[in-house]
Structures are given as C-alpha cells and as structure tokens.
JSON list of C-alpha atoms in Angstrom, two decimals:
[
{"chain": "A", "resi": 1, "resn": "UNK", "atom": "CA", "xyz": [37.08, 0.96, 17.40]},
{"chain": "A", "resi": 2, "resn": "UNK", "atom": "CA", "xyz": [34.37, -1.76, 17.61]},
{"chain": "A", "resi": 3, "resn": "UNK", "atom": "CA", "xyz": [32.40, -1.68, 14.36]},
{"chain": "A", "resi": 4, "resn": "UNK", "atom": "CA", "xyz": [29.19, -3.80, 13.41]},
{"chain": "A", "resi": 5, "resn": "UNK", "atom": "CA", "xyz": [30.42, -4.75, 9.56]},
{"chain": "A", "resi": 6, "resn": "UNK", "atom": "CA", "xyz": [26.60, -6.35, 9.86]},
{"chain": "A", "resi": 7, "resn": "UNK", "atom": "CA", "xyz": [24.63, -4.34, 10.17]},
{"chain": "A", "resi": 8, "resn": "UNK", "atom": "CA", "xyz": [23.22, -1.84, 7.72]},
{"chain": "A", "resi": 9, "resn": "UNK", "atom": "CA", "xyz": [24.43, 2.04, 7.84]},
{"chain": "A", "resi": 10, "resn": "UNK", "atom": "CA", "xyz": [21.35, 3.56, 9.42]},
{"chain": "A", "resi": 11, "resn": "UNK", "atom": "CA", "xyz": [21.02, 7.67, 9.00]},
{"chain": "A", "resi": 12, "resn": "UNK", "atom": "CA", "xyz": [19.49, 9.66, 11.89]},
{"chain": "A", "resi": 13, "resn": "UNK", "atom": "CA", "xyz": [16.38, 12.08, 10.51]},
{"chain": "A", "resi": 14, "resn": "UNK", "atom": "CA", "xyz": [13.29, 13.28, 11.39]},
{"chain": "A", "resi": 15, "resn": "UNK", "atom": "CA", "xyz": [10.14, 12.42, 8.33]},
{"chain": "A", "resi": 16, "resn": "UNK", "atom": "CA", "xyz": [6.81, 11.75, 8.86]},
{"chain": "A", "resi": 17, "resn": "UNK", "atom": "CA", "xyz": [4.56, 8.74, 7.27]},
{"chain": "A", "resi": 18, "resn": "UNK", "atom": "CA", "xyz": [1.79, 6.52, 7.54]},
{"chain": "A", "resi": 19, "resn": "UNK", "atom": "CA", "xyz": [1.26, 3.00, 8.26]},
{"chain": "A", "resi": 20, "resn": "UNK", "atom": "CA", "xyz": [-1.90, 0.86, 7.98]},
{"chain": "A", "resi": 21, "resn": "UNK", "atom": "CA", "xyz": [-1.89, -1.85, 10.61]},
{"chain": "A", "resi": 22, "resn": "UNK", "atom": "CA", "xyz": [-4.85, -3.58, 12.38]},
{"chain": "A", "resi": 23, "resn": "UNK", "atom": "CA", "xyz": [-7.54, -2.33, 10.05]},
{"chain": "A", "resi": 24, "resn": "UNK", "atom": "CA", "xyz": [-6.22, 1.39, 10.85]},
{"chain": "A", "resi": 25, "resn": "UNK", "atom": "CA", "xyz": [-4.01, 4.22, 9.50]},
{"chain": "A", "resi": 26, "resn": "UNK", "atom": "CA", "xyz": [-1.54, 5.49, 11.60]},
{"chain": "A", "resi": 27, "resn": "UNK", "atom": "CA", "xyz": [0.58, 8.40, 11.58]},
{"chain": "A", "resi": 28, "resn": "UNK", "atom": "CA", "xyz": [4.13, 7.81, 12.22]},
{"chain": "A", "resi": 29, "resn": "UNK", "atom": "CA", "xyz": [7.51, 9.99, 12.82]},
{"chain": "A", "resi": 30, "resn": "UNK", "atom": "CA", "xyz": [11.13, 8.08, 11.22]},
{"chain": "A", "resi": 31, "resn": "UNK", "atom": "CA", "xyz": [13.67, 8.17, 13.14]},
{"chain": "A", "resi": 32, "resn": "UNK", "atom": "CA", "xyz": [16.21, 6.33, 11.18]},
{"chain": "A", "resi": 33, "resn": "UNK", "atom": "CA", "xyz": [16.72, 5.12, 7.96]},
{"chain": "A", "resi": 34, "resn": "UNK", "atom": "CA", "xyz": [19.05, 2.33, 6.14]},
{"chain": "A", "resi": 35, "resn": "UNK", "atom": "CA", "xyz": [19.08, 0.44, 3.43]},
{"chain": "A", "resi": 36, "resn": "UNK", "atom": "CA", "xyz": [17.21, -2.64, 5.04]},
{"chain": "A", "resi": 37, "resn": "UNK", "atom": "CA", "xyz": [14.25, -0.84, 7.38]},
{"chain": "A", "resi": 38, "resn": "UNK", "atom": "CA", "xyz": [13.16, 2.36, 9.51]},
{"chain": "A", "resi": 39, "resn": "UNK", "atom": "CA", "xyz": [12.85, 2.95, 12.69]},
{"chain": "A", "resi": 40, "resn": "UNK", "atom": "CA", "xyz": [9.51, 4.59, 13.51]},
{"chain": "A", "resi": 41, "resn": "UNK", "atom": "CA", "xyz": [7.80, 6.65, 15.96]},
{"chain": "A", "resi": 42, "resn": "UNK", "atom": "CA", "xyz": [3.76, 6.48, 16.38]},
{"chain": "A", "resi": 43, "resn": "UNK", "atom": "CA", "xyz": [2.32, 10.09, 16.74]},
{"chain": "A", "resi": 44, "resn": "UNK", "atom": "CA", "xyz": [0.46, 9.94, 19.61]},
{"chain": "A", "resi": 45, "resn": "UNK", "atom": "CA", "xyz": [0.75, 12.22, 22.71]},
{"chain": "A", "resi": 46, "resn": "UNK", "atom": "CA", "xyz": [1.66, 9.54, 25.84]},
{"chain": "A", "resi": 47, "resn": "UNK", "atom": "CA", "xyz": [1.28, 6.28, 24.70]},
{"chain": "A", "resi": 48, "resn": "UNK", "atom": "CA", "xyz": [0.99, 3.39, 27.44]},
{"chain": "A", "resi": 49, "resn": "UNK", "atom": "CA", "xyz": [2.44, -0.76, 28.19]},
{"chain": "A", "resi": 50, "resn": "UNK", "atom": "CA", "xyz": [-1.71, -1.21, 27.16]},
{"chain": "A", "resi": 51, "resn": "UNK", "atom": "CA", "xyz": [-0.96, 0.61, 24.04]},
{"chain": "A", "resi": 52, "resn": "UNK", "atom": "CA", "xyz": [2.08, -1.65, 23.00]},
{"chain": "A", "resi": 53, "resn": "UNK", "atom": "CA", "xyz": [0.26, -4.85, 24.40]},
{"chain": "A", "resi": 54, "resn": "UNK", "atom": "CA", "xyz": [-2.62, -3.88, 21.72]},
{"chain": "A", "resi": 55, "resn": "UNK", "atom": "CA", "xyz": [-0.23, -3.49, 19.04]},
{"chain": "A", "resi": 56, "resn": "UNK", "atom": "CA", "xyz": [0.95, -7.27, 19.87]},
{"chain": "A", "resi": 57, "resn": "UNK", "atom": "CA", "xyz": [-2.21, -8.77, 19.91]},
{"chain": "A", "resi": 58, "resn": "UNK", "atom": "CA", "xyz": [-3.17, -6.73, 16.07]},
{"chain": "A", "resi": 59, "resn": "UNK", "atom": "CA", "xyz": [0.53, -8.10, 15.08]},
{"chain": "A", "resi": 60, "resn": "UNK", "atom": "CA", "xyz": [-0.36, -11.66, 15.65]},
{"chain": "A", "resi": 61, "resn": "UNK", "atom": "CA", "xyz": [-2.83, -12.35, 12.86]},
{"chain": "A", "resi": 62, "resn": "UNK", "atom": "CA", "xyz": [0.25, -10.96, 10.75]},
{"chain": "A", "resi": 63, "resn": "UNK", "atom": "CA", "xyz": [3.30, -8.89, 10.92]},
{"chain": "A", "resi": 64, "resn": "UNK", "atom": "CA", "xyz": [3.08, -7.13, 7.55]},
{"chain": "A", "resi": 65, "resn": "UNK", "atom": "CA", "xyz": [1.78, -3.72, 7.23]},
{"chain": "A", "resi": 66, "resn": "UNK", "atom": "CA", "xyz": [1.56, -1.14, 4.27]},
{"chain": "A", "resi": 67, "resn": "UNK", "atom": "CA", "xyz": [4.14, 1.84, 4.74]},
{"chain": "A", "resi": 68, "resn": "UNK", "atom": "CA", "xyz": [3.45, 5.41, 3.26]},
{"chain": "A", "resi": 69, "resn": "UNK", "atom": "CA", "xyz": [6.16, 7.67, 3.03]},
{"chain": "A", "resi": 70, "resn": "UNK", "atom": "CA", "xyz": [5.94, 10.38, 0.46]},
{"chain": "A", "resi": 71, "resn": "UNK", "atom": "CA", "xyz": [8.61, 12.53, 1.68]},
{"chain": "A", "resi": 72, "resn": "UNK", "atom": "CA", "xyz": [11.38, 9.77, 0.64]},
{"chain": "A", "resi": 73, "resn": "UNK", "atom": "CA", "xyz": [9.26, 8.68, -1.87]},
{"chain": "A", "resi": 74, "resn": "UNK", "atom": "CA", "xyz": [8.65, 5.32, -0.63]},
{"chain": "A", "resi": 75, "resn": "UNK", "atom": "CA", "xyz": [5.54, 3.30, -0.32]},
{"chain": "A", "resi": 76, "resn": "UNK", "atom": "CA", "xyz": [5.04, -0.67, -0.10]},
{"chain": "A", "resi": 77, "resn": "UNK", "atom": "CA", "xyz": [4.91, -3.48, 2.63]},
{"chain": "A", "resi": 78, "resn": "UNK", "atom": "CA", "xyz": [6.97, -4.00, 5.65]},
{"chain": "A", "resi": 79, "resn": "UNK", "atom": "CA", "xyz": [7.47, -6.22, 8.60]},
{"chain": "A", "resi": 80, "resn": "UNK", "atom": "CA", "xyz": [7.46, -5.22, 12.01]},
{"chain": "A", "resi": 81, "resn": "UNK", "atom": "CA", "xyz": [10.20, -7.11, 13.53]},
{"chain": "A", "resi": 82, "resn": "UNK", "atom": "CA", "xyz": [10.30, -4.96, 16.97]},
{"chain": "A", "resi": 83, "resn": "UNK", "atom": "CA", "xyz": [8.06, -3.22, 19.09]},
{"chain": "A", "resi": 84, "resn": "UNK", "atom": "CA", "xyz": [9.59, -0.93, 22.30]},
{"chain": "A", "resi": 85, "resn": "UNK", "atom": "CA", "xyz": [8.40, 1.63, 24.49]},
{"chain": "A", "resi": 86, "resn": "UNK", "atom": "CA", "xyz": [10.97, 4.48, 25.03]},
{"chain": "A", "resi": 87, "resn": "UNK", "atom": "CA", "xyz": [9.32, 7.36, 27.07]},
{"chain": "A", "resi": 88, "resn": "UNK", "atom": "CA", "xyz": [6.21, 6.71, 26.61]},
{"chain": "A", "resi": 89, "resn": "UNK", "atom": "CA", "xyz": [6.43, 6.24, 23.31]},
{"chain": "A", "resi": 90, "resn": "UNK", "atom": "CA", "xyz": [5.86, 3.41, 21.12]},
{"chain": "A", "resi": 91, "resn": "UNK", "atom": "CA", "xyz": [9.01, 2.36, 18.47]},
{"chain": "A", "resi": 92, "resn": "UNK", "atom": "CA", "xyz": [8.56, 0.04, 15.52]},
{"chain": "A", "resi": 93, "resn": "UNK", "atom": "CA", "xyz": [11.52, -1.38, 13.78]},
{"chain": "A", "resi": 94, "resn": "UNK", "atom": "CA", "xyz": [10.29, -1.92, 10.22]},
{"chain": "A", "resi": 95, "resn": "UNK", "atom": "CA", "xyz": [12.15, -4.06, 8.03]},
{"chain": "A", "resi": 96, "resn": "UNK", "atom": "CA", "xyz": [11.33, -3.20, 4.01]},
{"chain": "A", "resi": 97, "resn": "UNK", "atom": "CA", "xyz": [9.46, -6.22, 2.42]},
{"chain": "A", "resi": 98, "resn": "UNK", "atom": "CA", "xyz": [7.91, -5.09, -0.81]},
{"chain": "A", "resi": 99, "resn": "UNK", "atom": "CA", "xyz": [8.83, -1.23, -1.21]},
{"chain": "A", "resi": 100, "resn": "UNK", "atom": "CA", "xyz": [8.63, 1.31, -4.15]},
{"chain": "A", "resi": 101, "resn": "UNK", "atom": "CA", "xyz": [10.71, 4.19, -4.59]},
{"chain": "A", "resi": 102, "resn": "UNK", "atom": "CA", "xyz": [9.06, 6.84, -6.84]},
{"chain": "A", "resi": 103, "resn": "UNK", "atom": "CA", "xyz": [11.49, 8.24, -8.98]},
{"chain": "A", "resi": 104, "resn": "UNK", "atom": "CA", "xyz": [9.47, 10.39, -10.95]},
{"chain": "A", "resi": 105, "resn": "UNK", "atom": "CA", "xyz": [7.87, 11.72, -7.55]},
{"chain": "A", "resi": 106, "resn": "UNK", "atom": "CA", "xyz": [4.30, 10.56, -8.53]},
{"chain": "A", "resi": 107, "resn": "UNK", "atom": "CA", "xyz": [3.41, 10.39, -4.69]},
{"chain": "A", "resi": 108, "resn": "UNK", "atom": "CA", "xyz": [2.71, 13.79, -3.90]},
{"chain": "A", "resi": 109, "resn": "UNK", "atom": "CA", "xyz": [0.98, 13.88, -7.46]},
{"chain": "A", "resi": 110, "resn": "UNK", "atom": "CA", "xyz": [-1.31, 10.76, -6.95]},
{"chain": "A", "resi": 111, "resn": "UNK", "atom": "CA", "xyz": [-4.68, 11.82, -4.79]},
{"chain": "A", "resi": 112, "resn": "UNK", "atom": "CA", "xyz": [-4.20, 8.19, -2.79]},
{"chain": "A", "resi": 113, "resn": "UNK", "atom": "CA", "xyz": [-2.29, 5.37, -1.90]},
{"chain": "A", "resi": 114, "resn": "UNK", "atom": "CA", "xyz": [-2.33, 2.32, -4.43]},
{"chain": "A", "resi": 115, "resn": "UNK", "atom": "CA", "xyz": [-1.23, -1.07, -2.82]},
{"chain": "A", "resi": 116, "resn": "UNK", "atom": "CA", "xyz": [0.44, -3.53, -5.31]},
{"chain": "A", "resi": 117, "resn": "UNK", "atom": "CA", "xyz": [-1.31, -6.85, -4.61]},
{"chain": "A", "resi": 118, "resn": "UNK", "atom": "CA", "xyz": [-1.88, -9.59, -6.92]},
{"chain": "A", "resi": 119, "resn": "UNK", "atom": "CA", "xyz": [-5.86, -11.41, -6.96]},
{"chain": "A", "resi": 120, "resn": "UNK", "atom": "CA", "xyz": [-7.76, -12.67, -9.90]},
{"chain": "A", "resi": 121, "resn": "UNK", "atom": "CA", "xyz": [-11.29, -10.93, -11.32]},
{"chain": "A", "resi": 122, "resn": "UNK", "atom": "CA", "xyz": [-13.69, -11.16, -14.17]},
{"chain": "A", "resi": 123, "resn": "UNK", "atom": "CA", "xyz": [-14.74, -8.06, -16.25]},
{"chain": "A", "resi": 124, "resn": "UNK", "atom": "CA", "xyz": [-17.07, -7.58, -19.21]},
{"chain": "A", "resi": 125, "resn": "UNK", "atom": "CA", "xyz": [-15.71, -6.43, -21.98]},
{"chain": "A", "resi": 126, "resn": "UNK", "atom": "CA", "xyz": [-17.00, -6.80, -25.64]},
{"chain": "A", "resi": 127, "resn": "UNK", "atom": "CA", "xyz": [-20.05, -8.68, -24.38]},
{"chain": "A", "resi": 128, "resn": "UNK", "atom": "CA", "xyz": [-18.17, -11.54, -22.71]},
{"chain": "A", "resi": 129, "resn": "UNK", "atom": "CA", "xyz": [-16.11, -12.11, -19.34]},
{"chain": "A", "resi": 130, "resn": "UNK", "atom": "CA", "xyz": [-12.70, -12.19, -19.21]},
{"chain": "A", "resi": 131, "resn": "UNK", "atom": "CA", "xyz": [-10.18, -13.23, -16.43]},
{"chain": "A", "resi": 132, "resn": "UNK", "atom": "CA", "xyz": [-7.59, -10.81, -15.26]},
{"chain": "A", "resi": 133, "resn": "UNK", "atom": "CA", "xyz": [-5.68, -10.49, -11.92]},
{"chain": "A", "resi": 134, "resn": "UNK", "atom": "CA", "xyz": [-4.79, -7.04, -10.42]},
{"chain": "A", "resi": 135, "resn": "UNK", "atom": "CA", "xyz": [-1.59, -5.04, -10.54]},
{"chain": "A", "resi": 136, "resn": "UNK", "atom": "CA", "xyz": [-2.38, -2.88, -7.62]},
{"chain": "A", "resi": 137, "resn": "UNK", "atom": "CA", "xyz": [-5.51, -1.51, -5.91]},
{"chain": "A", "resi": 138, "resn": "UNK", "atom": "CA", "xyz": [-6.32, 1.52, -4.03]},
{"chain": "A", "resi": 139, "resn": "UNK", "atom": "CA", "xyz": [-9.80, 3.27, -2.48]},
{"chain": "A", "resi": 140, "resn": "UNK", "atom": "CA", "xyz": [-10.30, 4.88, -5.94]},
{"chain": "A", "resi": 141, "resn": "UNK", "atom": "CA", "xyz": [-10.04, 2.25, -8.66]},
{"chain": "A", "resi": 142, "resn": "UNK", "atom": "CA", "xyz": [-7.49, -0.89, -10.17]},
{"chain": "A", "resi": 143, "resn": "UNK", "atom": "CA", "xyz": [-4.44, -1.80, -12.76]},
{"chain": "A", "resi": 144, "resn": "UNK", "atom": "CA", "xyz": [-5.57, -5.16, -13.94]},
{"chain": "A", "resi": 145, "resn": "UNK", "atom": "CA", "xyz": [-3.72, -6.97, -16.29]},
{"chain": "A", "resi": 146, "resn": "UNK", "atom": "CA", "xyz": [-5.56, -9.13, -18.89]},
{"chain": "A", "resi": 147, "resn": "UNK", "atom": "CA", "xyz": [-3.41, -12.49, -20.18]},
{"chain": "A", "resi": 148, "resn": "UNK", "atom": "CA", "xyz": [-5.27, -11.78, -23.85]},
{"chain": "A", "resi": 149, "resn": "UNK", "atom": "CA", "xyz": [-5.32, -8.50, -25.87]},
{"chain": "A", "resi": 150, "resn": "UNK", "atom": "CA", "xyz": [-8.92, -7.32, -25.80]},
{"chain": "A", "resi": 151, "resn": "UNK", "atom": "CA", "xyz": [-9.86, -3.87, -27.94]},
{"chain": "A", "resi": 152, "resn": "UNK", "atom": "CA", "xyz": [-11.18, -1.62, -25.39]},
{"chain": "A", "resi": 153, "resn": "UNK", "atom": "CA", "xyz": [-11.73, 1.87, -25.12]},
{"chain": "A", "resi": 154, "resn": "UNK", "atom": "CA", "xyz": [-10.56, 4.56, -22.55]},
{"chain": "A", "resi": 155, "resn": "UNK", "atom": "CA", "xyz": [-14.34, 5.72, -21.36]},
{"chain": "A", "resi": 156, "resn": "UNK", "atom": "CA", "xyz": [-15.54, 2.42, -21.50]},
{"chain": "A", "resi": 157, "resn": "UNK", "atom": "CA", "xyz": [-17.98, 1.89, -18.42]},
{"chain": "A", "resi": 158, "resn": "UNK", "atom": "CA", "xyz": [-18.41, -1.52, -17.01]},
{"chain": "A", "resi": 159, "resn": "UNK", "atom": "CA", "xyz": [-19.01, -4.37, -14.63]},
{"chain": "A", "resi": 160, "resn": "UNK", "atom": "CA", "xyz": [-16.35, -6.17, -12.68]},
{"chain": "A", "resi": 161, "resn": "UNK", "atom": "CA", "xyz": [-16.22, -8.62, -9.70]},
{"chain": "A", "resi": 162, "resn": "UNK", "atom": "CA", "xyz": [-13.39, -9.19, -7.37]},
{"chain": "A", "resi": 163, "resn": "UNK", "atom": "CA", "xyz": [-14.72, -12.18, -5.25]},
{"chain": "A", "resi": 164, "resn": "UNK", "atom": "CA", "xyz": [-11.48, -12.79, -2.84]},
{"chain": "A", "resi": 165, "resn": "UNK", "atom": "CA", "xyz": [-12.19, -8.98, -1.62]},
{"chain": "A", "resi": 166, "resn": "UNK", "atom": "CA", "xyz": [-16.06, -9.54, -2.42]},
{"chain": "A", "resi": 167, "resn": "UNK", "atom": "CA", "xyz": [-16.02, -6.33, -4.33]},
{"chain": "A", "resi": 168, "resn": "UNK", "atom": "CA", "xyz": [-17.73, -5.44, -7.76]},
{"chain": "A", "resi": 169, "resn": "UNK", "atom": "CA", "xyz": [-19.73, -2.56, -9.53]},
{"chain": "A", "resi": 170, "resn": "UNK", "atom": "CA", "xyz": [-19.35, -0.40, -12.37]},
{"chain": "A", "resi": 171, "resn": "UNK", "atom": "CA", "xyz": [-15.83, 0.77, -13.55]},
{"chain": "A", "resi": 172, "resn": "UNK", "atom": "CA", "xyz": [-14.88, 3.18, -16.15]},
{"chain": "A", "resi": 173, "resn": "UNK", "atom": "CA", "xyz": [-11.64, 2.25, -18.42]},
{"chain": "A", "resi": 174, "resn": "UNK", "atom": "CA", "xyz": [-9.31, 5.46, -17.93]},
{"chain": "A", "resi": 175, "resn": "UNK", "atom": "CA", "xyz": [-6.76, 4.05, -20.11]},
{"chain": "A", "resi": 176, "resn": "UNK", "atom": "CA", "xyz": [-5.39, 0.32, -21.85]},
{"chain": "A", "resi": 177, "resn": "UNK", "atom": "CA", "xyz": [-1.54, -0.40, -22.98]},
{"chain": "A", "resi": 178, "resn": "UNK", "atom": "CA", "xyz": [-0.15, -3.26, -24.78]},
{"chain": "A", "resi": 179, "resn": "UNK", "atom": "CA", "xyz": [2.34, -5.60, -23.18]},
{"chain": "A", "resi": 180, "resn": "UNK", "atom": "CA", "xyz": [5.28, -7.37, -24.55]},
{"chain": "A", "resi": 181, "resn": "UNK", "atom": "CA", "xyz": [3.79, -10.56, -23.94]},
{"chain": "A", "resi": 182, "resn": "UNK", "atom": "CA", "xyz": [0.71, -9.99, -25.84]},
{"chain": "A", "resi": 183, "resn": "UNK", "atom": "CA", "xyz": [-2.11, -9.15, -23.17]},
{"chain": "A", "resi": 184, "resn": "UNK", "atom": "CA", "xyz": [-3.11, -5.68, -21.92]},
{"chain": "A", "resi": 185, "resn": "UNK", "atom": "CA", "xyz": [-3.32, -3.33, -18.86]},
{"chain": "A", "resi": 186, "resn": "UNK", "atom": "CA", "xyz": [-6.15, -1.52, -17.93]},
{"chain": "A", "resi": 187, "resn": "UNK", "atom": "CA", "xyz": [-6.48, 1.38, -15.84]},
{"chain": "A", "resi": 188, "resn": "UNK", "atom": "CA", "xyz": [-9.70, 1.43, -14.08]},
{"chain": "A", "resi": 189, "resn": "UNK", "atom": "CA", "xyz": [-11.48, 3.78, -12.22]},
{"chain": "A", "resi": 190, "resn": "UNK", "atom": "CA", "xyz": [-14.78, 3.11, -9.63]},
{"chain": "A", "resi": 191, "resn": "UNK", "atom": "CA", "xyz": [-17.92, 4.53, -10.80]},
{"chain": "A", "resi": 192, "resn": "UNK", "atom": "CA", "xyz": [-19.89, 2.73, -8.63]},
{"chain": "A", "resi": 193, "resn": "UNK", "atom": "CA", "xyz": [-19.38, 0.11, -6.21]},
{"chain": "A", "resi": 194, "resn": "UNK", "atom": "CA", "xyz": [-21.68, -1.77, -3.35]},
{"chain": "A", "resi": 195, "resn": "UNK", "atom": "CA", "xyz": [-18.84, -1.01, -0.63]},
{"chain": "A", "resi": 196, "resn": "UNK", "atom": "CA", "xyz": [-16.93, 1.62, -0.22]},
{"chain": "A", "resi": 197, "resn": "UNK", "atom": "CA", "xyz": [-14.30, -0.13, 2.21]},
{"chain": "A", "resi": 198, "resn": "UNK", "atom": "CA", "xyz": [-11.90, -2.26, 0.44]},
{"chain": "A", "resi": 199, "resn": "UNK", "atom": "CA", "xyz": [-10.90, -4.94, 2.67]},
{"chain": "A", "resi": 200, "resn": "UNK", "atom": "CA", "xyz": [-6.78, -4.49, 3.59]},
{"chain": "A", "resi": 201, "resn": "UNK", "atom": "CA", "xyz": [-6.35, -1.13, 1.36]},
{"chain": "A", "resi": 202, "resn": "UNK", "atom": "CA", "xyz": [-5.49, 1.99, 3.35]},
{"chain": "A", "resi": 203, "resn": "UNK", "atom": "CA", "xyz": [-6.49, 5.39, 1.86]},
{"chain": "A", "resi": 204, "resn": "UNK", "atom": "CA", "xyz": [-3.44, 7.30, 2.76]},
{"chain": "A", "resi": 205, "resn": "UNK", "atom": "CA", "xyz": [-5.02, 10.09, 0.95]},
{"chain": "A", "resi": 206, "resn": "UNK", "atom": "CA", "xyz": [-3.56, 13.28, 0.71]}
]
C-alpha cells in the first residue's frame, strides 16, 4: 500500500459556489474537499486553452480570490495554486487562506456576501470625525470598529469616507456594541452612496 502521509484527506462531493476573480463572479462546482483547499469546477458549458490562458493573465496581478460557499458554510479568501483543463473544463485547486465557517448558518440568512478586510475611514459622529478601520465590507453596508467609545445611536444617519476604496455617502447606524478593550463596533448600513460598485467586493447575493 503506497500512502501519501502528506497530504491532506481530500473527500469526493459534488457542491456548488461562487468565486470572485478578475473583477467577476463566477459560478463554480467542488469537486473535492480537505482540510487545506477545494478542488473546483467553473460552470461553464465547453470551456477552451483561450479560456484557461485568460484566467492566467487575471491571476497575475494576484492569486487571491474571495470564495462563497454557503452549502458548507464557508466563505473567505483563497489562493489559486493550480489551474488545468480536464475535458474541456477548467479546474482550480484552491488552497484556504482566510476562511469562515458559519456555525450558526448565518449564510443562507444574510441577503449578501460580506468580505472581512481591514482599511481605515473617518465618520461623523457627535459633530466631530473620528477614525475607525473596517471589520468587513459588503455591497450593502460596513462593521467598523472605532479605537474610542463614542455614544451613538442605532438610527443614527450619517457621513463617512473610505478614501483607499474612494467611497463615502450617507450611512445609517443599524446597531453599536462595546468591546473589551474599550472602543465600539458599529454596524452600518448605505443610505446613500456616489458609487454603487465597491472596488474588490463581490455581491454573491442570494
């Protein structure tokens, strides 16, 4: 018996996703699953060696893409560390980077996808701006997290700016929570914004 002690069990299935790579959302079929990565099928009919060479050339500005898989309950980043073509269609080994598993199954209950990502903001709040840096981000609003604690109200509509993703607009407070280190989260939702295309944030909507 020749065994591979090194590499990670991988179980055969069939469970559909999405991926976000190149500016686009895909839809994808799993193949296999382990504890490290998936192996991953892109939905298309008859996929061609053009259709793999584009997916090279939107890989080399950068490898990561944002994985969607509500049916395991797992959403986050991954790398794409292969790329085949198996009659006629197009494989992607995906090895996990920065992945979530929902426990409490708030996938299928959330409307779209929120991307964890980490860049600093302003937002007025009791008359003066304050610095905060995002939690995560999706097409519908923000978690921020504020380094002071700030008394604000759930309701609350006001302005923010995001100048990395060159967003801002109007935002309504949903809701605010205490942290253990003394600042404050804020869920926030768009009210109105000057672009409606956040740069790098798929919609994987539902």
């Amino acid at each position: 018996m020749n065994l591979d002690l090194n590499r990670p069990y991988r179980k055969n299935l069939t469970s559909h996703g999405l991926i976000y790579m190149g500016g686009e959302e895909q839809e994808i079929i799993i193949k296999d699953i382990s504890l490290t990565g998936v192996l991953a099928e892109l939905k298309c009919d008859q996929a061609s060696p053009k259709d793999a060479k584009d997916i090279f050339n939107m890989l080399s500005a950068s490898t990561t893409i944002d994985l969607y898989l509500p049916e395991m309950r797992l959403a986050g980043e991954a790398e794409v560390v292969r790329v085949d073509m198996l009659n006629n269609h197009i494989l992607l080994a995906l090895e996990f980077r920065n992945i979530t598993y929902d426990v409490d199954n708030q996938l299928y209950k959330r409307k779209v996808y929120r991307k964890n990502m980490t860049v600093p903001g302003r937002i007025l709040l009791n008359g003066e701006y304050h610095e905060f840096h995002t939690v995560n981000a999706s097409v519908d609003g923000l978690m921020i997290n504020l380094a002071e604690s700030i008394a604000v109200d759930a309701g609350e509509i006001t302005v923010f700016e995001i100048e990395r993703l060159a967003l801002e607009g109007e935002i309504k407070v949903i809701w605010a929570e205490r942290t253990a280190d003394g600042g404050i989260l804020l869920g926030l939702q768009y009210v109105h914004m000057e672009k409606t295309v956040i740069k790098g944030v798929p919609r994987f909507a539902r």
